Every structure is written in structure tokens, then in C-alpha cells.
Coordinates of C-alpha atoms in Angstrom, one line a residue:
M1 CA 8.6 -6.6 -3.8
I2 CA 6.5 -10.1 -2.2
R3 CA 4.4 -11.0 -5.7
A4 CA 1.9 -14.1 -6.2
T5 CA 2.2 -16.7 -8.3
I6 CA -1.2 -17.8 -9.6
M7 CA -1.7 -20.6 -12.3
P8 CA -1.7 -17.6 -16.0
R9 CA -4.7 -20.0 -17.4
A10 CA -8.1 -18.6 -15.7
C11 CA -10.2 -20.3 -17.1
V12 CA -9.3 -23.2 -16.4
R13 CA -7.9 -22.4 -13.2
W14 CA -10.8 -21.6 -11.4
P15 CA -14.0 -22.2 -11.6
A16 CA -15.8 -19.4 -10.4
L17 CA -13.8 -17.3 -13.7
L18 CA -15.1 -20.1 -15.7
L19 CA -18.7 -19.3 -15.2
A20 CA -18.3 -15.5 -16.3
C21 CA -16.7 -17.3 -19.6
A22 CA -20.2 -18.2 -20.7
A23 CA -20.6 -14.6 -20.9
T24 CA -19.6 -13.6 -25.3
V25 CA -19.4 -10.4 -23.4
L26 CA -16.4 -11.5 -21.1
L27 CA -14.7 -13.7 -23.8
P28 CA -12.3 -11.4 -25.0
A29 CA -10.7 -11.4 -21.7
C30 CA -10.2 -14.9 -20.2
E31 CA -8.9 -15.3 -23.7
T32 CA -5.8 -12.7 -23.4
L33 CA -5.2 -13.0 -19.7
P34 CA -3.2 -16.2 -20.6
E35 CA -1.4 -14.7 -23.5
V36 CA -0.5 -12.4 -21.0
G37 CA 1.6 -14.7 -18.7
K38 CA 2.7 -15.8 -21.7
K39 CA 4.2 -13.2 -23.0
L40 CA 6.4 -12.4 -19.7
T41 CA 9.4 -13.7 -21.6
E42 CA 9.0 -10.7 -24.2
L43 CA 7.8 -7.8 -21.5
T44 CA 11.2 -8.5 -20.2
G45 CA 13.9 -9.6 -22.2
I46 CA 14.8 -12.7 -20.1
R47 CA 13.3 -16.6 -20.0
P48 CA 10.9 -16.8 -17.4
A49 CA 12.4 -18.9 -15.0
I50 CA 15.9 -18.9 -13.5
R51 CA 18.8 -20.7 -11.4
A52 CA 20.5 -20.5 -8.6
G53 CA 24.9 -20.0 -9.3
E54 CA 24.0 -18.4 -12.1
L55 CA 22.3 -14.5 -13.3
P56 CA 20.8 -14.5 -16.9
P57 CA 23.1 -12.2 -19.4
R58 CA 22.9 -8.6 -19.0
P59 CA 19.8 -6.8 -20.2
A60 CA 18.9 -4.9 -22.5
D61 CA 19.9 -1.3 -22.2
R62 CA 16.1 0.2 -21.0
V63 CA 15.2 4.3 -20.3
W64 CA 15.2 4.9 -16.6
P65 CA 12.3 7.3 -14.6
D66 CA 13.8 10.1 -12.9
A67 CA 15.4 8.8 -10.2
A68 CA 14.9 11.6 -7.8
L69 CA 11.2 12.6 -8.9
D70 CA 9.8 8.5 -8.3
A71 CA 11.9 9.6 -4.7
R72 CA 9.0 12.9 -4.8
N73 CA 5.9 10.1 -6.2
Q74 CA 6.5 8.1 -2.5
R75 CA 7.2 11.2 -0.1
A76 CA 3.5 11.9 -1.6
R77 CA 2.5 8.7 0.5
G78 CA 1.3 7.8 4.2
Y79 CA 4.5 10.1 5.9
G80 CA 7.0 10.2 3.8
L81 CA 10.3 8.7 3.8
V82 CA 12.3 9.2 6.9
D83 CA 15.9 11.1 6.3
M84 CA 18.0 9.3 7.9
P85 CA 21.7 10.3 5.7
E86 CA 23.8 8.0 7.5
M87 CA 22.3 4.9 7.1
Q88 CA 20.8 5.9 3.7
T89 CA 24.9 5.7 2.7
Y90 CA 25.6 2.9 4.5
L91 CA 22.2 1.0 2.7
S92 CA 22.7 2.8 -0.9
G93 CA 26.2 1.0 -0.8
L94 CA 25.0 -1.9 -0.2
L95 CA 23.1 -1.9 -3.6
Q96 CA 26.0 -0.7 -4.8
K97 CA 27.7 -4.4 -4.2
I98 CA 25.1 -5.8 -5.2
K99 CA 24.5 -3.9 -8.5
Q100 CA 28.5 -4.7 -9.0
S101 CA 28.4 -8.3 -8.9
A102 CA 25.1 -8.3 -11.0
G103 CA 27.3 -6.2 -14.2
V104 CA 24.5 -3.7 -13.8
A105 CA 27.0 -0.9 -11.3
D106 CA 26.1 1.6 -13.9
W107 CA 22.5 1.1 -12.8
P108 CA 20.7 4.1 -11.5
G109 CA 18.4 4.2 -7.7
A110 CA 19.5 4.8 -4.2
V111 CA 18.3 3.2 -0.6
Y112 CA 15.6 5.1 0.9
V113 CA 13.4 4.3 4.1
T114 CA 9.7 4.5 4.9
A115 CA 7.9 6.3 7.6
T116 CA 5.7 3.1 7.7
T117 CA 5.3 0.7 10.5
E118 CA 4.3 -2.3 8.4
L119 CA 7.6 -5.0 7.3
E120 CA 7.7 -3.5 3.6
A121 CA 10.1 -3.4 1.2
Y122 CA 10.0 -2.9 -2.1
S123 CA 11.7 -1.2 -5.7
T124 CA 10.3 0.4 -8.5
G125 CA 11.6 0.8 -12.6
A126 CA 13.6 3.6 -11.0
G127 CA 15.9 1.9 -10.5
N128 CA 15.1 2.7 -6.0
V129 CA 14.2 0.5 -3.1
Y130 CA 12.6 1.6 -0.2
V131 CA 13.3 -0.1 3.2
S132 CA 10.7 -0.1 6.0
L133 CA 11.9 1.6 9.5
P134 CA 10.5 -2.3 11.1
W135 CA 13.5 -3.4 8.9
L136 CA 16.1 -1.7 11.1
K137 CA 14.8 -2.9 13.9
S138 CA 14.0 -6.4 13.1
M139 CA 17.2 -7.0 11.4
E140 CA 20.7 -8.9 12.8
S141 CA 23.2 -9.1 10.4
E142 CA 24.3 -6.9 7.6
D143 CA 23.6 -10.8 5.3
E144 CA 19.8 -10.4 5.8
M145 CA 19.7 -6.6 4.6
V146 CA 21.6 -8.0 1.3
A147 CA 19.6 -10.6 1.1
L148 CA 16.4 -8.1 0.9
L149 CA 18.4 -5.3 -1.3
A150 CA 19.6 -8.2 -3.8
H151 CA 15.8 -9.7 -3.9
E152 CA 14.6 -6.4 -4.7
L153 CA 17.2 -5.4 -7.2
G154 CA 16.4 -8.8 -8.4
H155 CA 12.7 -7.1 -9.8
V156 CA 14.5 -4.5 -10.9
Y157 CA 17.4 -6.1 -13.3
M158 CA 14.3 -8.5 -14.3
D159 CA 11.8 -5.4 -15.5
S160 CA 9.2 -6.3 -13.9
H161 CA 7.3 -3.4 -14.0
K162 CA 7.4 -2.9 -17.1
L163 CA 4.9 -6.2 -16.7
E164 CA 3.5 -4.0 -13.4
S165 CA 2.5 -1.0 -15.7
T166 CA 2.0 -3.2 -18.7
I167 CA -1.0 -4.1 -16.5
T168 CA -2.1 -1.3 -15.0
T169 CA -2.7 0.4 -18.1
S170 CA -4.4 -2.7 -19.1
D171 CA -8.4 -0.6 -18.1
D172 CA -10.9 -2.5 -19.8
M173 CA -8.6 -5.8 -19.4
A174 CA -9.1 -5.6 -15.7
K175 CA -12.6 -4.5 -15.8
W176 CA -14.1 -7.5 -17.9
T177 CA -11.8 -10.2 -15.7
G178 CA -13.0 -8.7 -12.8
V179 CA -16.4 -8.0 -13.2
A180 CA -16.2 -11.8 -14.4
V181 CA -15.3 -12.3 -10.4
A182 CA -17.6 -10.3 -8.6
L183 CA -21.2 -11.5 -10.9
A184 CA -19.9 -15.8 -10.6
R185 CA -18.8 -14.2 -6.3
K186 CA -21.8 -12.9 -6.2
A187 CA -24.3 -16.6 -8.2
G188 CA -27.9 -16.4 -7.9
S189 CA -28.3 -13.0 -6.2
A190 CA -26.0 -11.8 -9.3
T191 CA -30.0 -11.2 -11.0
G192 CA -30.7 -7.3 -11.1
W193 CA -26.4 -6.6 -11.6
T194 CA -25.2 -4.6 -14.7
Q195 CA -21.6 -4.8 -15.2
V196 CA -22.0 -0.7 -15.0
D197 CA -23.8 -1.3 -11.1
S198 CA -19.9 -3.3 -10.6
L199 CA -17.3 -1.9 -12.4
M200 CA -16.0 0.7 -9.2
A201 CA -15.5 -2.9 -6.9
A202 CA -14.5 -5.0 -10.1
Y203 CA -12.5 -3.3 -11.4
E204 CA -10.0 -2.4 -8.7
F205 CA -10.0 -6.9 -8.2
G206 CA -9.8 -7.3 -11.3
K207 CA -6.2 -5.6 -11.5
S208 CA -5.7 -6.3 -7.4
T209 CA -6.8 -10.3 -7.7
L210 CA -5.3 -10.9 -11.6
A211 CA -2.6 -9.5 -12.5
P212 CA -0.1 -11.0 -10.5
A213 CA -1.2 -14.0 -12.0
W214 CA 0.2 -12.9 -15.3
G215 CA 3.7 -12.9 -13.9
R216 CA 4.1 -16.1 -13.0
N217 CA 7.0 -17.0 -10.7
E218 CA 8.1 -13.6 -10.6
E219 CA 9.4 -13.8 -6.3
E220 CA 10.9 -17.7 -7.2
N221 CA 12.6 -15.5 -9.9
A222 CA 13.4 -12.6 -7.1
D223 CA 14.9 -15.0 -4.3
T224 CA 17.1 -17.3 -6.7
F225 CA 19.0 -13.6 -8.2
G226 CA 18.7 -12.6 -4.7
A227 CA 20.2 -15.3 -3.0
T228 CA 22.9 -15.9 -6.4
I229 CA 24.3 -12.3 -5.5
S230 CA 24.0 -13.1 -2.2
L231 CA 26.3 -16.6 -2.3
Q232 CA 28.5 -14.6 -5.0
L233 CA 29.6 -12.0 -2.3
G234 CA 30.5 -14.2 0.2
Y235 CA 26.8 -14.1 2.8
S236 CA 25.6 -16.4 4.8
F237 CA 22.5 -17.8 3.5
P238 CA 21.3 -19.1 6.9
N239 CA 22.0 -15.9 8.5
G240 CA 21.2 -13.9 5.2
Y241 CA 18.3 -15.4 2.7
K242 CA 16.7 -18.0 5.1
A243 CA 16.6 -14.7 8.0
F244 CA 14.9 -12.7 6.2
L245 CA 12.1 -15.2 4.9
E246 CA 11.8 -16.7 8.2
R247 CA 11.3 -13.6 9.7
I248 CA 8.6 -12.7 6.7
A249 CA 6.4 -15.9 7.4
T250 CA 6.7 -14.3 11.7
W251 CA 5.3 -11.0 10.6
E252 CA 2.7 -12.1 8.4
A253 CA 1.6 -14.8 10.4
D254 CA 1.3 -11.9 13.9
N255 CA 0.2 -9.4 11.4
K256 CA -2.9 -12.4 9.7
K257 CA -3.8 -12.7 13.0
R258 CA -4.2 -8.6 13.7
R259 CA -5.9 -7.6 10.0
E260 CA -8.6 -10.1 10.4
A261 CA -9.7 -8.5 13.9
E262 CA -9.3 -4.8 12.8
R263 CA -11.6 -6.6 10.1
A264 CA -14.3 -8.0 11.6
T265 CA -14.8 -5.5 14.3
L266 CA -14.6 -2.9 10.7
L267 CA -17.5 -4.8 9.2
T268 CA -19.4 -5.5 12.0
Q269 CA -19.7 -1.8 12.8
L270 CA -20.9 -1.2 8.9
K271 CA -22.9 -3.8 8.8
A272 CA -25.3 -2.8 12.4
A273 CA -25.3 1.1 10.5
S274 CA -26.9 -0.6 7.1
A275 CA -29.5 -1.7 9.7
D276 CA -30.3 1.4 11.1
S277 CA -30.2 2.9 8.7
V278 CA -33.1 1.2 7.3
R279 CA -34.6 0.2 9.8
K280 CA -35.1 4.1 10.5
Q281 CA -36.5 4.5 7.1
N282 CA -39.0 1.5 7.9
T283 CA -39.8 2.9 11.2
A284 CA -43.5 2.1 10.8
T285 CA -43.7 -1.4 9.5
A286 CA -44.8 -4.6 10.1
G287 CA -46.3 -7.7 9.5
A288 CA -44.7 -9.1 6.1
Q289 CA -43.1 -6.2 5.4
I290 CA -40.7 -6.9 9.2
N291 CA -39.6 -9.2 7.1
L292 CA -38.6 -7.1 3.6
Q293 CA -37.1 -4.7 6.3
D294 CA -35.2 -8.2 7.7
A295 CA -34.2 -8.9 3.9
Q296 CA -33.1 -6.2 3.3
I297 CA -30.6 -5.6 5.6
E298 CA -29.6 -8.9 5.0
M299 CA -29.3 -7.9 1.9
N300 CA -27.1 -4.5 2.8
A301 CA -24.9 -7.1 4.9
S302 CA -23.9 -9.0 1.8
L303 CA -23.5 -6.7 0.0
I304 CA -21.3 -4.6 2.7
E305 CA -19.7 -7.6 3.6
M306 CA -18.7 -8.1 -1.0
G307 CA -17.6 -5.0 -0.9
H308 CA -14.8 -5.2 1.8
N309 CA -13.7 -8.5 0.5
V310 CA -12.7 -6.5 -2.2
S311 CA -9.8 -4.3 0.2
G312 CA -9.6 -6.8 2.4
S313 CA -10.1 -10.3 0.5
M314 CA -10.8 -12.4 3.3
S315 CA -13.0 -14.8 1.6
D316 CA -12.1 -18.4 0.7
L317 CA -13.2 -17.8 -2.5
F318 CA -10.7 -14.6 -2.4
K319 CA -8.5 -17.1 -0.7
K320 CA -7.8 -18.5 -3.1
V321 CA -7.5 -16.1 -6.2
R322 CA -6.3 -13.5 -4.4
Q323 CA -2.4 -13.6 -3.2
T324 CA -0.4 -11.3 -2.2
H325 CA 3.2 -13.6 -3.3
P326 CA 3.3 -17.3 -2.8
D327 CA 3.2 -19.3 0.6
V328 CA 6.8 -17.8 1.9
E329 CA 7.8 -21.3 3.2
A330 CA 7.2 -23.0 0.3
R331 CA 9.7 -20.3 -1.1
L332 CA 12.1 -21.0 1.0
T333 CA 11.9 -24.6 0.7
L334 CA 12.2 -24.3 -2.8
L335 CA 14.6 -22.2 -2.2
T336 CA 17.1 -24.5 -0.3
E337 CA 16.4 -27.0 -2.5
Q338 CA 18.6 -25.0 -5.1
V339 CA 21.4 -23.5 -2.8
Q340 CA 22.6 -26.7 -0.3
P341 CA 24.3 -27.8 -3.9
L342 CA 26.1 -25.0 -4.2
M343 CA 27.2 -25.3 -0.3
A344 CA 28.3 -28.7 0.2
G345 CA 32.2 -29.7 0.6
K346 CA 32.3 -25.5 1.4
T347 CA 33.3 -23.4 4.4
R348 CA 30.1 -21.2 5.3
P349 CA 30.8 -18.0 6.5
A350 CA 29.8 -17.0 9.7
A351 CA 26.7 -13.5 10.3
T352 CA 28.5 -10.1 9.2
V353 CA 27.4 -8.7 12.3
Q354 CA 29.7 -6.3 13.6
P355 CA 28.9 -3.6 10.4
W356 CA 25.4 -3.5 10.5
N357 CA 25.9 -3.3 14.8
R358 CA 27.8 0.2 13.5
A359 CA 25.5 1.0 10.9
L360 CA 22.6 0.8 13.8
A361 CA 24.8 2.8 16.0
Q362 CA 25.5 6.1 14.2
P363 CA 24.6 9.2 15.8
K364 CA 22.0 10.5 14.0
T365 CA 20.5 6.8 12.9
A366 CA 20.7 5.2 16.5
A367 CA 18.7 9.0 17.4
V368 CA 16.0 8.8 14.5
L369 CA 15.6 4.9 15.3
V370 CA 14.7 6.1 19.3
N371 CA 12.3 9.2 18.6
Y372 CA 10.1 7.0 16.2
Q373 CA 10.4 4.2 19.0
R374 CA 9.0 7.8 20.7
V375 CA 5.5 7.6 18.5
A376 CA 5.0 4.1 19.5
D377 CA 5.0 5.1 22.7
A378 CA 2.9 8.5 22.9
Q379 CA 0.4 5.8 20.3
T380 CA 0.2 3.2 23.3
S381 CA -0.4 6.4 26.0
I382 CA -3.2 7.0 23.8
Q383 CA -5.1 4.1 23.7
Q384 CA -4.4 4.2 27.5
Q385 CA -5.6 7.2 27.5
D386 CA -2.5 8.7 29.3
F387 CA -2.6 12.4 26.9
R388 CA 0.3 13.2 29.2
G389 CA 2.6 10.7 28.7
A390 CA 2.5 10.8 25.5
R391 CA 2.8 14.8 24.9
K392 CA 5.7 14.3 27.0
L393 CA 6.9 11.4 24.2
A394 CA 6.0 13.0 21.9
L395 CA 7.5 16.2 22.3
E396 CA 10.7 13.9 23.1
A397 CA 9.9 11.7 19.3
A398 CA 9.6 15.6 17.7
S399 CA 13.2 16.7 18.4
G400 CA 16.6 16.8 17.0
P401 CA 17.2 14.7 14.4
T402 CA 13.4 14.6 14.1
A403 CA 12.2 17.7 14.8
Q404 CA 10.9 18.3 11.3
H405 CA 10.0 14.7 9.9
A406 CA 6.2 13.8 9.0
L407 CA 5.1 10.5 11.5
P408 CA 7.6 12.5 15.5
V409 CA 5.2 16.2 14.4
L410 CA 2.1 14.9 13.8
M411 CA 2.1 13.3 16.7
M412 CA 3.3 15.7 18.2
D413 CA 0.1 17.9 16.5
L414 CA -2.1 15.2 18.2
T415 CA -1.2 15.6 21.3
D416 CA -1.6 19.1 21.5
N417 CA -5.5 19.3 20.7
F418 CA -5.9 16.3 23.4
A419 CA -4.2 19.4 25.7
D420 CA -6.1 21.6 24.4
A421 CA -9.3 19.7 25.0
A422 CA -8.1 18.0 28.3
V423 CA -7.7 22.9 28.9
T424 CA -11.6 23.0 27.2
R425 CA -13.1 20.4 29.9
G426 CA -10.9 21.5 32.7
R427 CA -12.3 25.2 32.6
T428 CA -12.9 28.1 34.7
T429 CA -15.9 30.0 34.5
S430 CA -12.4 32.4 34.5
P431 CA -11.7 34.4 31.4
S432 CA -8.4 33.4 31.8
S433 CA -8.7 29.7 31.4
A434 CA -12.3 30.0 29.3
Q435 CA -9.9 28.9 25.9
P436 CA -6.7 26.4 25.4
Q437 CA -3.4 29.4 24.1
R438 CA -3.6 29.9 20.6
R439 CA -0.1 27.8 19.2
V440 CA 1.5 27.6 16.6
D441 CA 0.4 24.9 14.1
P442 CA 3.4 21.9 14.5
L443 CA 2.6 20.6 10.9
D444 CA 4.3 23.6 9.5
R445 CA 7.4 22.6 10.9
N446 CA 7.3 19.8 8.5
L447 CA 6.5 21.5 5.3
K448 CA 8.5 23.9 5.7
S449 CA 11.5 21.4 5.5
E450 CA 13.1 20.5 2.5
P451 CA 14.3 17.1 2.9
D452 CA 11.0 16.1 5.3
R453 CA 8.3 18.1 3.7
A454 CA 5.5 15.1 3.4
W455 CA 2.4 15.2 1.0
R456 CA -0.1 13.8 3.9
L457 CA 1.0 17.1 6.3
Y458 CA 0.8 19.5 3.7
V459 CA -3.6 18.7 2.8
M460 CA -4.0 17.9 6.0
R461 CA -3.2 21.5 6.9
A462 CA -4.8 22.7 4.0
N463 CA -8.4 21.2 5.1
R464 CA -7.6 22.3 8.6
L465 CA -8.1 25.7 7.3
L466 CA -10.8 25.1 4.6
G467 CA -13.0 23.4 7.9
A468 CA -12.1 26.7 10.2
G469 CA -13.3 28.9 7.4
Q470 CA -9.7 30.4 6.8
T471 CA -10.3 29.7 2.5
A472 CA -8.0 31.9 1.1
Q473 CA -4.5 30.7 3.4
A474 CA -6.2 27.3 2.9
K475 CA -5.5 27.3 -0.6
A476 CA -2.7 29.1 -1.3
V477 CA -1.4 26.5 1.4
M478 CA -2.4 23.8 -0.8
A479 CA -1.0 25.2 -3.3
D480 CA 2.0 24.9 -2.3
G481 CA 2.4 21.8 -2.1
F482 CA 0.7 21.0 -5.2
D483 CA 3.6 22.9 -6.6
Y484 CA 5.4 20.6 -5.1
F485 CA 3.8 17.6 -6.3
D486 CA 1.8 17.8 -9.0
K487 CA 5.0 16.2 -11.1
V488 CA 3.9 12.7 -8.7
P489 CA 1.0 11.2 -9.6
A490 CA 0.0 10.2 -5.8
A491 CA -1.1 13.9 -4.7
W492 CA -3.2 14.4 -7.5
P493 CA -6.7 12.5 -5.9
D494 CA -6.1 14.2 -2.6
A495 CA -5.9 17.7 -4.6
I496 CA -9.1 17.3 -6.7
A497 CA -11.1 16.5 -3.5
F498 CA -9.4 19.5 -2.0
S499 CA -10.3 21.6 -5.3
G500 CA -13.5 20.5 -4.8
Q501 CA -14.6 21.7 -1.6
A502 CA -12.4 24.5 -2.2
N503 CA -13.0 25.5 -6.2
G504 CA -16.6 23.9 -7.0
W505 CA -16.8 19.9 -8.5
D506 CA -17.1 20.9 -12.3
K507 CA -13.1 22.0 -11.6
A508 CA -12.6 19.2 -9.6
K509 CA -13.9 17.3 -12.5
E510 CA -11.8 19.4 -15.0
L511 CA -8.4 18.4 -12.6
A512 CA -9.7 15.2 -12.6
Q513 CA -9.6 15.1 -16.6
T514 CA -5.9 16.0 -17.0
C515 CA -5.0 14.0 -14.6
A516 CA -6.5 11.5 -16.7
K517 CA -4.9 12.7 -19.6
R518 CA -1.1 13.0 -17.8
F519 CA -1.3 9.3 -15.8
P520 CA -3.5 7.4 -17.4
S521 CA -2.9 4.1 -14.5
S522 CA -4.5 6.6 -12.0
A523 CA -7.7 8.2 -13.6
I524 CA -9.9 5.6 -12.0
I525 CA -9.0 7.2 -8.7
C526 CA -8.4 10.5 -9.5
Q527 CA -12.1 10.6 -11.1
Q528 CA -13.7 8.9 -7.7
A529 CA -12.0 12.1 -6.2
A530 CA -14.2 14.3 -8.8
A531 CA -17.2 13.0 -6.9
S532 CA -19.3 16.4 -5.3
P533 CA -21.3 15.2 -2.3
Q534 CA -24.2 14.6 -4.3
D535 CA -22.5 12.5 -6.9
I536 CA -21.5 9.9 -3.9
A537 CA -25.5 10.4 -2.2
T538 CA -27.1 9.3 -6.5
A539 CA -24.3 6.8 -6.0
E540 CA -26.1 5.7 -2.8
K541 CA -29.3 6.2 -3.8
N542 CA -29.1 4.8 -6.7
A543 CA -27.8 1.4 -4.7
E544 CA -30.3 1.4 -2.5
A545 CA -32.9 1.1 -4.6
K546 CA -30.8 -2.1 -6.6
A547 CA -30.3 -3.9 -3.5
K548 CA -34.2 -3.4 -2.7
S549 CA -35.0 -4.5 -6.3
I550 CA -32.9 -8.0 -6.0
T551 CA -34.6 -8.1 -2.5
D552 CA -37.8 -8.1 -4.5
K553 CA -37.4 -10.1 -6.6
W554 CA -35.9 -12.6 -4.1
L555 CA -38.9 -12.6 -2.2
K556 CA -41.2 -13.8 -4.6
K557 CA -38.9 -17.1 -5.4

């Protein structure tokens, strides 16, 4: 996974935190944060930096999480994993070769393919490595894939996940440091707001923003480790690690533009909705009251923007503080400087292309890649309102080796609904065409397939039945899915929210307490999932009252 490099001395580096440190209640967080960064060596068991051409001593033995259960947890996220037996065997073979070169051939873990459309890869503390489909489509040689896998094994080798676990379970630390940043961000308008008001946003911000500072140089270390292993195995640096990092940089540049456009559109919609809500509540305002209304709209919009920035990290302050990983070009420059002396005077190997092409050309692998491309094409057809074409592509996507895969099945379900809507719009008075023909729910395909079932489809199926008034059937579907996924934390928030709707919010809150005990790092999100509509309405009402209070104080100045 690509991780951040940020100076750990938060109270010195960032003026916003320096300001916040003046508050006595926040001093423990600011004092402890640098100390946590200094303990990286102690947490990982190796020195905090490594050099190209050298590997740290083999790490001490550790207790490994269940690798199979870890894979199931990833299947509970997004659209799950893509069952590609031939490709997975090939990739896991490469990972084993990398582990052999690193002197840890006995370590557990395999390679899995994720169904996400993002260019992402990550490893877990169980030793597994997860690679998204776009990597398979875009890479040009085995050298690149070895670079990626070696980089991810580097995180496992250095036990980065132990550091992450320490961070995510340090809830109080994340809360208080997050509150400091949230309050500093609000600057002059912070009057009237308490730590409790900002707690939830601050918690998320603190974990996603400050936590990376505790793992200084982690990405660079993984780069150095990965490049060292690649060179040991005789792979090309220009066609391997260099190409790997350049591909990330290109993807990010394109993706940044798309995400900023999406964020701008969403933010405009949120602000417009807020303004409309305020105006509806103040239809009779005039004179000074109109000024108050406009100020309240402005305040609500600023709060929306702040909250959205917490998740999108788009403001100037957040750009300085939160970095998902170091600048890729800077990483490549640093790594090249280390690697060039090692390659001096040596014959540079050619790219290893044929084995990679053979792996892509394996019958089932090739068919899976074609069908997932059909999913993407079907999405494009829907956007162009070519529902007939989208339906054809979806049926082709959900066939052959992907007939039970979550994403193709979901696309078939979506185009099925469009087809029903088209029939309804064009129906005549004839009884035979008064209602679209009822079909078997396509989602059932996935839920009945052991290697393909995805948690998201259980949730969709159960909520659809619940919405149709088929409560007993909905509970049965959810029970079946939760029986399979209850040992992994990713499934619990959805199960808690469903329980609130189907069994009452008291039951949901009980389930949230169980979640917090079994998975402490998921406690906050589980508690959020157990919030009833009344809880949410009360929170929104309190937020509106707080915004008006701040506006009143502002107008009096």
C-alpha cells in the first residue's frame, strides 16, 4: 500500500496543531505523537531506514492472523474478490519467489485480485497481497508485477501492519489530535463549539491524517526493499520498479482531476440542499431577518465544506497535513539515486514479457478480463442511456467464468431493472403488459456460489426484501450472509444497520456493543451504524441550533 511520509513532530511542524496545543486538554496528544513516531524501530524490530542492495535481518517470529479469514474480510468489502484461479496461482508463485529471495519462504500469504476499478494494491498483516484488476490490464511485463509484489511484501517484512494496529486502537489519541486540527481549521468561528460537537469528524480526521506521520519513511523503505529484491531476482529496474512508480504517477494525475470534478459537483449539490432547507424554514423573513438567513446559509455551507474536506482532504490545510503517500516522482528520484550505483558496469536485463503475456492469455484469465471490460462498457452505455446495449453487455459479462461474480451479476441486476422500467413506461392497457414479467433475482447467483459470494450483495438482497415488506425472507438472507461473514469486522456495520430496521434500534445498539468488544478498531463505525433515524434527527437538530447560535454571535460582533 502507498503510505505517507510526514514529519512526526506535529506540534513543531504544523502551525494549526501548535495553536491547538495551547489547550491543556490536548497537551497529552501533542506530547505523545512524536514519541510514537520514535518507537517505529521498537514496533517493527528493525532500524527505521534501509539501503538499496541490502536487506534488514530476518524479522523475529510473529503470530500470524488467519490468512483465509483475512481474505474473507476483503470479500466483505466493495465488490469482493475476483476468482481467477490461473492468474492467482501465477501471482502467488511470484510472491513465493520473492519471499524465497528475502529469506522468508516459510511465511504464509497468497495473492488475490480485487474487483475495484481503482489502481490499488495492498498487503495485510496476514501476509496476503491484494491487487486490483486495473493493474493486470495496464502492466506490460512480469518485472512490474514483481516490483509491486515485492513492495507489498516489504510492508509485511517490516511489520507495518503492527504499527497500523497500534494507531487504529489508540482511539483517545486520534480523537484528541483530530479535535485539535478541526478546531484550528475553524479558526475564528470555533467559538461556541466544543470537542463533543466535532468528535466524530475529528476522530476520522485524526486517524486518516495524523496516523501516517507515525510511520515516517515507510513507503521509501518498502520501495528500497522492493527494488533490492527485484534486482536480486534479475529483473529490469527501468521496465520494473521505475515503470511501476511511473504508472502510479500517471494514474494519480488523471484520477485527481476526475475526483476534484466529482467533489466540486457534490459539494455544490450539498450547499444548494442546505440553502433550500434554510429558506423553506424562513419563508417569511424580511429585512434584518434576511441577513440572518443568508448568514446561516453561509455558515451551513462552510460547515458542509469542512465536513466534506475531512473525507476528501481537498483544502489547502489538509493538503499540507494529510498525504496518502509521498510524491511519487520524489520517491522515484530518491530510489534511482540509490539503485544506479548498483547497476553500474552491469548488463541490464531485458523486460520479462513472455511469461506475463502467457499468464494473461490463459483461457479463464482472458475470459474474466474480457467480461469485466464488458461491465465497464455496460456502465458507459447506461450513462449514454443506451439501455438495450447495456443489457446485452451485462448478460455477456455475467456468463462463463464470471456468471456468479458479484460485479457482473450486479450489472445484470441493474440493467434488468432498467428493462423493467422501460416496459412499464411503454406498457399498454393490455393486461398481459400491465406489469413487467417478474424474474429470478440475479443476485441469488452470487449468494449461492461459495468462491464468489460478496457481502455487499447479501446486504442489497436483504434490504430489497425488507423494503418490499418481506421481513421474514429479508432476515433469512441476512442471517445466511452474516453467518458466513460475522467473523470479519467489515461486515458488522451493515448488519447492525439492518438489525435496526428489521429488529429495532435497541437490538442494533446491543449488536454495536458486541462489535466494539470483538473489533475495537471498528467501535466508532459500529456505533454510527446503530444510530436510529430519531438519533440522527436529534443530532441534526442540535447541529442546526449550534449553527444558528454561532451565527447570532457572529452578527452581534
